[in-house]
Coordinates of N, CA, C and O in Angstrom, one line a residue:
X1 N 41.3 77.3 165.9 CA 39.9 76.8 165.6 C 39.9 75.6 164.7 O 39.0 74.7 164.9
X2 N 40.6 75.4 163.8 CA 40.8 74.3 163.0 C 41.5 73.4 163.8 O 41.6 72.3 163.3
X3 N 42.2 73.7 164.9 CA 43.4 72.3 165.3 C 44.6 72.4 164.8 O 45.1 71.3 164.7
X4 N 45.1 73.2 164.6 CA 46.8 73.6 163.6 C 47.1 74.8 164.6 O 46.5 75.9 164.8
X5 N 48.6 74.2 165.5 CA 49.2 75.2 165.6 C 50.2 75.8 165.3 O 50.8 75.4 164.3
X6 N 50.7 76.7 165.7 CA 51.5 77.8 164.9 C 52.3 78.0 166.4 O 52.3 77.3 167.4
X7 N 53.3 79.3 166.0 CA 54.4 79.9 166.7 C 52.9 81.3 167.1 O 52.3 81.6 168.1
X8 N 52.7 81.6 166.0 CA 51.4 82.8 165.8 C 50.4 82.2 167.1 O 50.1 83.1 167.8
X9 N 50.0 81.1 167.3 CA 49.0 80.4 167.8 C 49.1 80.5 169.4 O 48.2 80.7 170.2
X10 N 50.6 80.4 169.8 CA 51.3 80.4 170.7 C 51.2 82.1 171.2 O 50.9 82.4 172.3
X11 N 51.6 82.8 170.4 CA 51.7 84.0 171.0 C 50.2 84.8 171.2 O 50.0 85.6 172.1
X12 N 49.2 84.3 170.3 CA 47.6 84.6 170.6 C 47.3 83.8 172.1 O 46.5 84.1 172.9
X13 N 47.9 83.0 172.3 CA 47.4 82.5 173.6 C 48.1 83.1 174.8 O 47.6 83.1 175.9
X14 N 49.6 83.5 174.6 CA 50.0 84.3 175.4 C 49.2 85.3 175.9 O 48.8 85.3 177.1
X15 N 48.6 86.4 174.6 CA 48.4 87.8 174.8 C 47.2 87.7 175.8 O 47.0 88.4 176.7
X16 N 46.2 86.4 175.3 CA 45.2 86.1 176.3 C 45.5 85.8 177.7 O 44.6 86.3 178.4
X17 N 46.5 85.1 178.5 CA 46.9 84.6 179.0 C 47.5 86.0 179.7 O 47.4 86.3 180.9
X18 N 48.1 86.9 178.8 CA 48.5 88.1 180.2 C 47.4 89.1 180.2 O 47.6 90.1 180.9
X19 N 45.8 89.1 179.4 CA 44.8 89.9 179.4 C 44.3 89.6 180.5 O 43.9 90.6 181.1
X20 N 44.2 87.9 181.1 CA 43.3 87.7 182.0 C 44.4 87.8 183.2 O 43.7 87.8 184.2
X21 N 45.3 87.9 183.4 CA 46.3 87.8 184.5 C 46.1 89.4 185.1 O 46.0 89.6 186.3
X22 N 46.1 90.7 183.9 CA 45.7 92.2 184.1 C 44.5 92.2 184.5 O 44.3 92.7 185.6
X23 N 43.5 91.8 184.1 CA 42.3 91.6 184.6 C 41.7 90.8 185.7 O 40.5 90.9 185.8
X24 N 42.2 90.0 186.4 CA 42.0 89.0 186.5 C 40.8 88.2 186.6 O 40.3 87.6 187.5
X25 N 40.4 88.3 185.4 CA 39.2 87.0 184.8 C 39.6 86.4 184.0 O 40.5 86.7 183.2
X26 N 38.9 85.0 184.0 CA 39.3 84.1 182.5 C 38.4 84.9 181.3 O 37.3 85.3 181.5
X27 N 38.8 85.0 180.5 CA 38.3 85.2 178.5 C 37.4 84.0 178.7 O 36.2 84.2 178.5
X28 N 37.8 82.3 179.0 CA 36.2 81.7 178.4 C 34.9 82.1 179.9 O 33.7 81.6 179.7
X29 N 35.0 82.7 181.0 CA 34.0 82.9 181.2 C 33.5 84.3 181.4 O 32.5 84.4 182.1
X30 N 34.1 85.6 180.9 CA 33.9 86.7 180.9 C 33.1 86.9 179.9 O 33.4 86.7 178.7
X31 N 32.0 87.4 180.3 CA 31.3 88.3 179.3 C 30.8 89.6 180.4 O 30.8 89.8 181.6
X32 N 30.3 90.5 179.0 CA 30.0 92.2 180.2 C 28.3 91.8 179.5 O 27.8 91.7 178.4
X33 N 27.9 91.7 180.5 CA 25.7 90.8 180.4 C 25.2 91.9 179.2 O 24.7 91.6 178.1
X34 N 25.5 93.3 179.6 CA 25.0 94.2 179.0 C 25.1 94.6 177.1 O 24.5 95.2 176.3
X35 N 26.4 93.6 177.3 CA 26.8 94.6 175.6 C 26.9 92.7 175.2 O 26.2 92.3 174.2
X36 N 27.4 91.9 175.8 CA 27.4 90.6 175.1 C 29.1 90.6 175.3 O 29.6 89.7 174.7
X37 N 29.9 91.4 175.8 CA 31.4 91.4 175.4 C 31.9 90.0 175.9 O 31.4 89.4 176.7
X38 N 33.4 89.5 175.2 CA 34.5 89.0 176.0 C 35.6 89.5 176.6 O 35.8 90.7 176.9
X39 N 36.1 88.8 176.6 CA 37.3 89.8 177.5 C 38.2 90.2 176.6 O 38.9 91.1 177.1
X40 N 38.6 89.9 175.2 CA 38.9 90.7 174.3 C 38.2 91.6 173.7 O 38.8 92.6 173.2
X41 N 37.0 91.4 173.7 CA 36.1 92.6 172.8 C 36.3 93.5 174.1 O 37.3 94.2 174.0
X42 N 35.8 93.6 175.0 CA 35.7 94.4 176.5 C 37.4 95.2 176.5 O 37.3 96.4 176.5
X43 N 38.4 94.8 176.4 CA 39.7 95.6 176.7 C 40.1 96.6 175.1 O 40.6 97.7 175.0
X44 N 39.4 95.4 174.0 CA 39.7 96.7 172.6 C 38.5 97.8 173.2 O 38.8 99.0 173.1
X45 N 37.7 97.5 173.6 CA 37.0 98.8 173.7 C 37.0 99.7 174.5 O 36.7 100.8 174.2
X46 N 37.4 99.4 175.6 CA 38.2 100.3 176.6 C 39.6 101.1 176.2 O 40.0 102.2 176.5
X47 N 40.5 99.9 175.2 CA 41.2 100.7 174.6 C 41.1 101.9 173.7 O 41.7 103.0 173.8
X48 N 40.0 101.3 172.6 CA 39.2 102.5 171.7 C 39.3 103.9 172.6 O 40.1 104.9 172.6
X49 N 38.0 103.5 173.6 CA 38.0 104.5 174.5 C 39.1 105.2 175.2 O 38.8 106.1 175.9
X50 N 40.2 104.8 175.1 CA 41.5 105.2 175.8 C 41.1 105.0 177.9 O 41.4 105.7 178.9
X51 N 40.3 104.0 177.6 CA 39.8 103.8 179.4 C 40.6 102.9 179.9 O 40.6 102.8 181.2
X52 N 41.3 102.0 179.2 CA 42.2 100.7 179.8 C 42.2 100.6 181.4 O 41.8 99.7 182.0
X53 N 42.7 101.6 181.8 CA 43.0 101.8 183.1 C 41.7 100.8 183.7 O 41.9 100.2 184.8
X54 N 40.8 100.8 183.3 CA 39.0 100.0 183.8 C 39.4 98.4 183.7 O 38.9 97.6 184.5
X55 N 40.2 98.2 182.9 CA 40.4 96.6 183.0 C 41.1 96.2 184.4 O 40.8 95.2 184.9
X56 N 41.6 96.6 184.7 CA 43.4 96.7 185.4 C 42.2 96.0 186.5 O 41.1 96.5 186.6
X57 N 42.8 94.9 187.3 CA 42.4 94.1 189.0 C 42.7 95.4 189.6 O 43.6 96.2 189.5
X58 N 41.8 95.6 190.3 CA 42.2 96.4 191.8 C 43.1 96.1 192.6 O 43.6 97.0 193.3
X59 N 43.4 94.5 192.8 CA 44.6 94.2 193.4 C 46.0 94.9 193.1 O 46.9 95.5 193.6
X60 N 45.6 94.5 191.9 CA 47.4 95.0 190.9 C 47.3 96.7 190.9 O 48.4 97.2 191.1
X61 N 46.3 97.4 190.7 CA 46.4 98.8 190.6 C 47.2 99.5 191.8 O 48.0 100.5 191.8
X62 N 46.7 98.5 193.2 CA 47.7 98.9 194.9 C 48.8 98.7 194.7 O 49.5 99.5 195.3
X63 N 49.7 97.4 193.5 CA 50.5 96.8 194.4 C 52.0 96.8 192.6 O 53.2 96.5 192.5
X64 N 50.9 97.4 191.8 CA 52.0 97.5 190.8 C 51.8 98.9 190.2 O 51.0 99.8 190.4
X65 N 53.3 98.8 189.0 CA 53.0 100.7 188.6 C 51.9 100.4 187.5 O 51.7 99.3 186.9
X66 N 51.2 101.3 187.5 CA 50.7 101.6 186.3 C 50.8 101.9 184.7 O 50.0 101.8 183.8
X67 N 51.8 102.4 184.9 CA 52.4 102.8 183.6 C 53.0 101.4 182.7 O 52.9 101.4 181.5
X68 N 53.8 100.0 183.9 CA 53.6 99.1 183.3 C 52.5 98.2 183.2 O 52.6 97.3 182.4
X69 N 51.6 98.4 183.9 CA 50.3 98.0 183.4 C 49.2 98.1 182.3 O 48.2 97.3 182.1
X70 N 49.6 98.9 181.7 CA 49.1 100.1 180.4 C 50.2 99.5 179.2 O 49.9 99.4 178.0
X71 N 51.1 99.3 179.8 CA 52.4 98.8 178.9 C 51.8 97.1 178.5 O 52.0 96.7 177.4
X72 N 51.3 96.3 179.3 CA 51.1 95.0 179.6 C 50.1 94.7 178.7 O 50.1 93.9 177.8
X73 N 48.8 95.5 179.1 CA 48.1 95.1 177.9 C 48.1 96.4 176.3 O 47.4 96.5 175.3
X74 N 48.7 96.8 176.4 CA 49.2 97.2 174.9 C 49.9 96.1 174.4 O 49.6 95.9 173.2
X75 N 50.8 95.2 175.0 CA 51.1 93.8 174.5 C 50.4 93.1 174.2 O 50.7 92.6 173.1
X76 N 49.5 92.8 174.8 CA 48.3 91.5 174.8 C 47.5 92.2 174.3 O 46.6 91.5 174.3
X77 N 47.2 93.1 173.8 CA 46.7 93.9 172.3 C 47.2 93.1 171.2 O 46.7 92.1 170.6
X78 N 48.0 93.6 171.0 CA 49.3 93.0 169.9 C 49.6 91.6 170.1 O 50.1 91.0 169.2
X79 N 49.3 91.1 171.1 CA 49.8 89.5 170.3 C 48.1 88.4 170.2 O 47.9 87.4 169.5
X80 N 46.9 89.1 171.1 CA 45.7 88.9 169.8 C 45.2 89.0 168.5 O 44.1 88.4 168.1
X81 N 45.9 89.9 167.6 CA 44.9 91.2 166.6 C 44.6 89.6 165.7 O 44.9 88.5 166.0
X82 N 44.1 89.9 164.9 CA 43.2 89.2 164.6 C 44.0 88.6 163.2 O 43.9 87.4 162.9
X83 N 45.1 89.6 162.1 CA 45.9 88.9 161.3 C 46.9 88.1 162.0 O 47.3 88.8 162.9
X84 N 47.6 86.6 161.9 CA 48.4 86.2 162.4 C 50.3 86.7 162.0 O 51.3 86.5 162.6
X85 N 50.0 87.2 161.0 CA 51.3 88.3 160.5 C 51.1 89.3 160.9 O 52.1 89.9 160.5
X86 N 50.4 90.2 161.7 CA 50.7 91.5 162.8 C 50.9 91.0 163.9 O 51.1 91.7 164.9
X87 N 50.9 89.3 164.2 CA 51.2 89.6 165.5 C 52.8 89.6 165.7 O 53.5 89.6 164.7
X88 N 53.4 89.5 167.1 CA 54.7 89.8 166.7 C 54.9 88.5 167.7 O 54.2 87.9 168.4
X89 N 56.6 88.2 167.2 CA 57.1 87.0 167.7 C 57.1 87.0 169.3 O 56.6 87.9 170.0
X90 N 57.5 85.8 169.7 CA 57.6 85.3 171.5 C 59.3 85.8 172.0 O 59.6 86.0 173.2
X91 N 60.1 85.8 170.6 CA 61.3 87.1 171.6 C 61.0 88.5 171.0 O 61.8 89.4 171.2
X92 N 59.9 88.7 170.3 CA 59.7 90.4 170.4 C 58.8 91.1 171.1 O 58.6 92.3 170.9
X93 N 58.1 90.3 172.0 CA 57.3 90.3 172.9 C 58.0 90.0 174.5 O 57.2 90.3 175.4
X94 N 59.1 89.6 174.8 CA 60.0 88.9 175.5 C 60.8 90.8 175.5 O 60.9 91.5 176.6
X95 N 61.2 91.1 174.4 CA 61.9 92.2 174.2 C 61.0 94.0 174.8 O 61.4 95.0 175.4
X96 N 59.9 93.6 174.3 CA 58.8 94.6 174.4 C 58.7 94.4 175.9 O 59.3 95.3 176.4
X97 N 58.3 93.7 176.5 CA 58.6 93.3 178.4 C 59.6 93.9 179.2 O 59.4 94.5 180.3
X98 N 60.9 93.5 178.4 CA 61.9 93.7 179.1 C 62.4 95.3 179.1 O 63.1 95.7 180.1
X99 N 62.1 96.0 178.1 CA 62.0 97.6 177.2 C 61.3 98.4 178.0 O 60.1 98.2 178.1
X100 N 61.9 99.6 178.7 CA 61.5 100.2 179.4 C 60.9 101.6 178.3 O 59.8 102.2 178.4
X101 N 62.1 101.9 177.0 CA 61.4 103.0 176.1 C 61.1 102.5 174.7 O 61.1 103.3 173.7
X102 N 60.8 101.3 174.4 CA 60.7 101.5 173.2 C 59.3 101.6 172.7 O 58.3 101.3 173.4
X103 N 59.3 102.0 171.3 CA 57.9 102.4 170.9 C 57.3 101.2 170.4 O 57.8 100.5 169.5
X104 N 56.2 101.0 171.1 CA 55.5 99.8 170.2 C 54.0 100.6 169.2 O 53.6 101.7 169.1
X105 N 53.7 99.3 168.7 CA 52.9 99.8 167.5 C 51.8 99.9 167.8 O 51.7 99.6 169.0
X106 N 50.7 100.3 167.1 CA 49.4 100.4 167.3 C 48.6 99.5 167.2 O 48.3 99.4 166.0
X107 N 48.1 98.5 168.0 CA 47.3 97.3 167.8 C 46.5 97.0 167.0 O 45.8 98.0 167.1
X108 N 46.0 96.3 166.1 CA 44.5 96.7 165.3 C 42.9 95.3 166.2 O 42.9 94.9 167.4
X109 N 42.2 95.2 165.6 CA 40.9 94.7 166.2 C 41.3 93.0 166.7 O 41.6 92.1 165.9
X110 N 41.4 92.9 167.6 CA 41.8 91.2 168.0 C 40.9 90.5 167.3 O 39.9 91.1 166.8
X111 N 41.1 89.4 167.3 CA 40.4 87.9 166.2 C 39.5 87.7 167.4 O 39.6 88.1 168.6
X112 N 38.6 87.0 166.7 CA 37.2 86.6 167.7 C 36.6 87.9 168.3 O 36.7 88.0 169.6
X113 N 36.3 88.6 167.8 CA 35.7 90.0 168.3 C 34.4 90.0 167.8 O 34.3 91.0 167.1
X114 N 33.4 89.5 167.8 CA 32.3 89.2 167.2 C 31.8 89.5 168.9 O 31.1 90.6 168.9
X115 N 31.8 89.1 169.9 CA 31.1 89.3 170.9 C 29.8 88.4 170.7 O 29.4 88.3 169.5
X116 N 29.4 88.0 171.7 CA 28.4 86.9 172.4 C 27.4 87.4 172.6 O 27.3 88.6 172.6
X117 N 26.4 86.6 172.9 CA 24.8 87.4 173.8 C 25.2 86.2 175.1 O 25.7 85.1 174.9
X118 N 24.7 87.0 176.5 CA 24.0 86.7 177.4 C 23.5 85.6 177.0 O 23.9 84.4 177.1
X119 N 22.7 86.1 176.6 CA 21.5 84.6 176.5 C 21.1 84.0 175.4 O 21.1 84.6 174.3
X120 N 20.7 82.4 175.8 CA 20.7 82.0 174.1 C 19.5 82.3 173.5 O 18.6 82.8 174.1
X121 N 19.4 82.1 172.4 CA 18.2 83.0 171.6 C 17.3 81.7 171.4 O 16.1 81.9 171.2
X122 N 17.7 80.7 171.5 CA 16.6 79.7 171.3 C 15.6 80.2 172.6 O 16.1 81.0 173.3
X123 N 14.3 79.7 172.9 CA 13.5 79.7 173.4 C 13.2 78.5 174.5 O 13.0 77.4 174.0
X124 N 13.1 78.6 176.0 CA 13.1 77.9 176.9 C 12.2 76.3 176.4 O 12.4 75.2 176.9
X125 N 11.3 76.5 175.7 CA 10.3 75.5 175.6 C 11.6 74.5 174.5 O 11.4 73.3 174.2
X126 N 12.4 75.1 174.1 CA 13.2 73.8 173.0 C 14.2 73.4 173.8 O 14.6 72.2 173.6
X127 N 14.7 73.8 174.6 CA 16.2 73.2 175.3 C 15.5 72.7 176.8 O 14.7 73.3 177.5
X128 N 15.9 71.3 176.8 CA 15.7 70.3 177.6 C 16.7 71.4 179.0 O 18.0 71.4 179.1
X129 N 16.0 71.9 179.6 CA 16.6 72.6 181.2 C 17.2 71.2 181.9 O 16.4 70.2 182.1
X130 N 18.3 71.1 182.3 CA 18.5 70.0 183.5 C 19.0 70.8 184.5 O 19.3 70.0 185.4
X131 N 19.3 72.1 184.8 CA 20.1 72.7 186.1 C 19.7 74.4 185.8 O 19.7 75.0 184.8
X132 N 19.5 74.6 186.7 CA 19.2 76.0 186.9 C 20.7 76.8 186.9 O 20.7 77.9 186.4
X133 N 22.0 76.2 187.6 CA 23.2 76.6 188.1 C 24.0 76.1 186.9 O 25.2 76.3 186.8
X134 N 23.4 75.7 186.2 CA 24.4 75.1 184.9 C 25.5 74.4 185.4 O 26.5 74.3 184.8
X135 N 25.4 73.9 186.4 CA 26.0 72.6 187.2 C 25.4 70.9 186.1 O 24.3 70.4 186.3
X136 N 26.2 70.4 185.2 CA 25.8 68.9 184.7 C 25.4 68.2 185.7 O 25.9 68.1 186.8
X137 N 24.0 67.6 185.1 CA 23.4 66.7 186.2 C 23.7 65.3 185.0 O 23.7 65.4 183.8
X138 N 23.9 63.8 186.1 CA 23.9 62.7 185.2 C 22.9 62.1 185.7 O 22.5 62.4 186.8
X139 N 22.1 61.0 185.0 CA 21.4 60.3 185.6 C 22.5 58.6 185.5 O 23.5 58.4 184.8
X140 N 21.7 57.7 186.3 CA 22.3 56.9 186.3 C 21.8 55.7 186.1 O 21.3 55.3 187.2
X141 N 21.7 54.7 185.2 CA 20.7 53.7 185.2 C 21.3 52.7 185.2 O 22.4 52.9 184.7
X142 N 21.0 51.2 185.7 CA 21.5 50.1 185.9 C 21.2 49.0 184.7 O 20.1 48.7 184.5
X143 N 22.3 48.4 184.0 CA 22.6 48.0 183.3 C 21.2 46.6 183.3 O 21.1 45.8 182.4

């Protein structure tokens, strides 16, 4: 957010990066309309709920196991959480991958979990509308 990166910075972009690969949606355009979620608020809370299984692509649920799927984002748990010292490094994450029994920890609340609204709260009469599709329209005028 400030422009400064990190090793820490690196592995928060990981965990996102294999959230949306499990899911397959991107994080900047996922939201759930109803609650305002992103795609990190949306997987902690299915985790809360122990529903994870609800993120998972339908593609991937046919075509991979599940058990490392469950395993996949319990990672990408852990390398969002929201302190940059709980997250864990890119070879203990590398290690956690490769680890068929080892115990990993318990995740805590990912960073940027504030969740969004749908819609903006200003009022149609203040924002200059140019596209219905939110498609950028340019105009063009001659010098």
């Amino acid at each position: 957010m400030e422009g400064l990166f990190s090793v820490k910075s690196d592995v928060f972009s990981f965990g996102v990066l294999l959230l949306e690969i499990i899911s397959g949606r991107k994080n900047s355009r996922f939201y759930v309309s109803e609650h305002g979620l992103s795609l990190l608020n949306y997987t902690w809370k299915l985790w809360c709920e122990k529903r994870e299984i609800e993120l998972i692509d339908p593609v991937l649920v046919q075509s991979c196991i599940q058990v490392d799927l469950l395993k996949y984002i319990h990672i990408g748990l852990l390398c969002v959480q929201e302190d940059p010292a709980d997250r864990p490094t890119m070879s203990s994450v590398i290690f956690m991958l490769a680890s068929d029994n080892m115990k990993l920890p318990q995740p805590t609340e990912p960073a940027f979990s504030v969740g969004r609204n749908a819609k903006s709260s200003q009022s149609s009469s203040d924002v200059n509308v140019v596209s219905v599709n939110e498609v950028t329209l340019s105009n063009v005028f001659p010098r």
